Amino acid sequence: MQNSVKALSFDITAVSSGRLGGTCVLLERLLGKKLFYLPCRHHIYEIILRSVFEEKFNKPTAKDVPIFKRFQLSWKKKNKNGFSPGISDKQIKEMIN
């Protein structure tokens, strides 16, 4: 089975993806080979969004960014049935590209 493992899918917490002692690094050492990393896209979006936010509004001093925390707390009340990703909006797509 060890020879069959080619990639890892994981969340991006330090426990999983830490460069020295993360689970992914430990598994690579155990298997004796580099693996293809497939981090969870949900968590990748969080990193990208946080980086954009920090670039535009300066790095927050608290662990949690207040606007993101408010959004998280109000998530249960949101109507998610009409959701469509911003990238599907023509104007946003043009601004990104």
PDB file of C-alpha atoms in Angstrom:
ATOM      1  CA  MET A   1       0.000   0.000   0.000  1.00  0.00           C
ATOM      2  CA  GLN A   2       2.878   2.412   0.721  1.00  0.00           C
ATOM      3  CA  ASN A   3       3.855   2.451  -2.954  1.00  0.00           C
ATOM      4  CA  SER A   4       0.298   3.390  -3.926  1.00  0.00           C
ATOM      5  CA  VAL A   5       0.197   6.635  -1.914  1.00  0.00           C
ATOM      6  CA  LYS A   6       0.850   9.570  -4.254  1.00  0.00           C
ATOM      7  CA  ALA A   7      -0.957  12.530  -2.658  1.00  0.00           C
ATOM      8  CA  LEU A   8      -2.370  13.904   0.583  1.00  0.00           C
ATOM      9  CA  SER A   9      -5.622  15.813   1.043  1.00  0.00           C
ATOM     10  CA  PHE A  10      -5.756  17.771   4.298  1.00  0.00           C
ATOM     11  CA  ASP A  11      -6.847  20.894   6.135  1.00  0.00           C
ATOM     12  CA  ILE A  12      -4.182  23.552   6.552  1.00  0.00           C
ATOM     13  CA  THR A  13      -3.809  23.612  10.315  1.00  0.00           C
ATOM     14  CA  ALA A  14      -0.261  23.454  11.691  1.00  0.00           C
ATOM     15  CA  VAL A  15      -0.935  19.922  12.922  1.00  0.00           C
ATOM     16  CA  SER A  16      -1.438  18.799   9.311  1.00  0.00           C
ATOM     17  CA  SER A  17       0.732  21.108   7.265  1.00  0.00           C
ATOM     18  CA  GLY A  18       3.429  22.342   9.660  1.00  0.00           C
ATOM     19  CA  ARG A  19       6.736  22.367   7.780  1.00  0.00           C
ATOM     20  CA  LEU A  20       8.714  20.630  10.531  1.00  0.00           C
ATOM     21  CA  GLY A  21       6.356  18.375  12.455  1.00  0.00           C
ATOM     22  CA  GLY A  22       3.086  18.435  10.556  1.00  0.00           C
ATOM     23  CA  THR A  23       1.370  15.173   9.734  1.00  0.00           C
ATOM     24  CA  CYS A  24       2.095  15.578   6.008  1.00  0.00           C
ATOM     25  CA  VAL A  25       5.843  15.953   6.596  1.00  0.00           C
ATOM     26  CA  LEU A  26       5.854  13.020   9.001  1.00  0.00           C
ATOM     27  CA  LEU A  27       4.031  10.820   6.477  1.00  0.00           C
ATOM     28  CA  GLU A  28       6.502  11.792   3.752  1.00  0.00           C
ATOM     29  CA  ARG A  29       9.395  10.843   6.037  1.00  0.00           C
ATOM     30  CA  LEU A  30       7.728   7.559   6.939  1.00  0.00           C
ATOM     31  CA  LEU A  31       7.117   6.705   3.265  1.00  0.00           C
ATOM     32  CA  GLY A  32      10.529   8.000   2.193  1.00  0.00           C
ATOM     33  CA  LYS A  33       9.177  10.121  -0.655  1.00  0.00           C
ATOM     34  CA  LYS A  34       7.615  13.479  -1.500  1.00  0.00           C
ATOM     35  CA  LEU A  35       3.852  13.485  -1.957  1.00  0.00           C
ATOM     36  CA  PHE A  36       1.543  15.761  -3.934  1.00  0.00           C
ATOM     37  CA  TYR A  37      -0.285  18.134  -1.562  1.00  0.00           C
ATOM     38  CA  LEU A  38      -4.009  18.751  -2.039  1.00  0.00           C
ATOM     39  CA  PRO A  39      -4.981  21.195   0.718  1.00  0.00           C
ATOM     40  CA  CYS A  40      -8.691  21.672   1.371  1.00  0.00           C
ATOM     41  CA  ARG A  41      -9.967  24.375  -0.977  1.00  0.00           C
ATOM     42  CA  HIS A  42     -12.245  25.764   1.732  1.00  0.00           C
ATOM     43  CA  HIS A  43      -9.236  26.503   3.927  1.00  0.00           C
ATOM     44  CA  ILE A  44      -7.194  27.831   0.996  1.00  0.00           C
ATOM     45  CA  TYR A  45      -9.924  30.407   0.346  1.00  0.00           C
ATOM     46  CA  GLU A  46      -9.627  31.524   3.975  1.00  0.00           C
ATOM     47  CA  ILE A  47      -5.897  32.156   3.537  1.00  0.00           C
ATOM     48  CA  ILE A  48      -6.406  34.039   0.277  1.00  0.00           C
ATOM     49  CA  LEU A  49      -9.213  36.150   1.726  1.00  0.00           C
ATOM     50  CA  ARG A  50      -7.207  36.943   4.858  1.00  0.00           C
ATOM     51  CA  SER A  51      -4.190  37.964   2.738  1.00  0.00           C
ATOM     52  CA  VAL A  52      -6.328  40.268   0.595  1.00  0.00           C
ATOM     53  CA  PHE A  53      -7.886  41.750   3.718  1.00  0.00           C
ATOM     54  CA  GLU A  54      -4.477  42.332   5.339  1.00  0.00           C
ATOM     55  CA  GLU A  55      -3.125  43.942   2.160  1.00  0.00           C
ATOM     56  CA  LYS A  56      -6.051  46.355   1.896  1.00  0.00           C
ATOM     57  CA  PHE A  57      -6.831  47.051   5.567  1.00  0.00           C
ATOM     58  CA  ASN A  58      -3.543  46.333   7.382  1.00  0.00           C
ATOM     59  CA  LYS A  59      -2.796  43.266   9.432  1.00  0.00           C
ATOM     60  CA  PRO A  60      -5.160  42.855  12.396  1.00  0.00           C
ATOM     61  CA  THR A  61      -3.593  42.764  15.844  1.00  0.00           C
ATOM     62  CA  ALA A  62      -6.092  40.242  17.246  1.00  0.00           C
ATOM     63  CA  LYS A  63      -6.145  36.539  16.390  1.00  0.00           C
ATOM     64  CA  ASP A  64      -9.637  36.824  14.880  1.00  0.00           C
ATOM     65  CA  VAL A  65     -10.466  39.525  12.349  1.00  0.00           C
ATOM     66  CA  PRO A  66     -13.622  41.198  13.754  1.00  0.00           C
ATOM     67  CA  ILE A  67     -15.510  41.399  10.439  1.00  0.00           C
ATOM     68  CA  PHE A  68     -14.854  37.696   9.752  1.00  0.00           C
ATOM     69  CA  LYS A  69     -15.915  36.797  13.290  1.00  0.00           C
ATOM     70  CA  ARG A  70     -19.216  38.696  12.882  1.00  0.00           C
ATOM     71  CA  PHE A  71     -19.788  36.929   9.573  1.00  0.00           C
ATOM     72  CA  GLN A  72     -19.118  33.549  11.189  1.00  0.00           C
ATOM     73  CA  LEU A  73     -21.512  34.270  14.058  1.00  0.00           C
ATOM     74  CA  SER A  74     -24.295  35.354  11.689  1.00  0.00           C
ATOM     75  CA  TRP A  75     -23.782  32.437   9.256  1.00  0.00           C
ATOM     76  CA  LYS A  76     -26.689  30.376  10.653  1.00  0.00           C
ATOM     77  CA  LYS A  77     -29.097  33.235   9.901  1.00  0.00           C
ATOM     78  CA  LYS A  78     -27.961  33.662   6.280  1.00  0.00           C
ATOM     79  CA  ASN A  79     -30.151  32.442   3.409  1.00  0.00           C
ATOM     80  CA  LYS A  80     -27.740  30.161   1.577  1.00  0.00           C
ATOM     81  CA  ASN A  81     -30.229  29.015  -1.087  1.00  0.00           C
ATOM     82  CA  GLY A  82     -29.584  31.974  -3.367  1.00  0.00           C
ATOM     83  CA  PHE A  83     -25.796  31.820  -3.050  1.00  0.00           C
ATOM     84  CA  SER A  84     -23.609  32.103  -6.115  1.00  0.00           C
ATOM     85  CA  PRO A  85     -19.838  32.615  -6.029  1.00  0.00           C
ATOM     86  CA  GLY A  86     -18.551  36.084  -6.837  1.00  0.00           C
ATOM     87  CA  ILE A  87     -16.427  34.741  -9.674  1.00  0.00           C
ATOM     88  CA  SER A  88     -19.617  33.955 -11.613  1.00  0.00           C
ATOM     89  CA  ASP A  89     -20.430  37.691 -11.692  1.00  0.00           C
ATOM     90  CA  LYS A  90     -19.195  39.168 -14.997  1.00  0.00           C
ATOM     91  CA  GLN A  91     -18.002  42.452 -13.462  1.00  0.00           C
ATOM     92  CA  ILE A  92     -16.044  40.754 -10.678  1.00  0.00           C
ATOM     93  CA  LYS A  93     -14.544  38.261 -13.109  1.00  0.00           C
ATOM     94  CA  GLU A  94     -13.293  41.121 -15.313  1.00  0.00           C
ATOM     95  CA  MET A  95     -11.766  42.925 -12.322  1.00  0.00           C
ATOM     96  CA  ILE A  96      -9.882  39.798 -11.219  1.00  0.00           C
ATOM     97  CA  ASN A  97      -8.558  38.934 -14.661  1.00  0.00           C
TER      98      ASN A  97
END
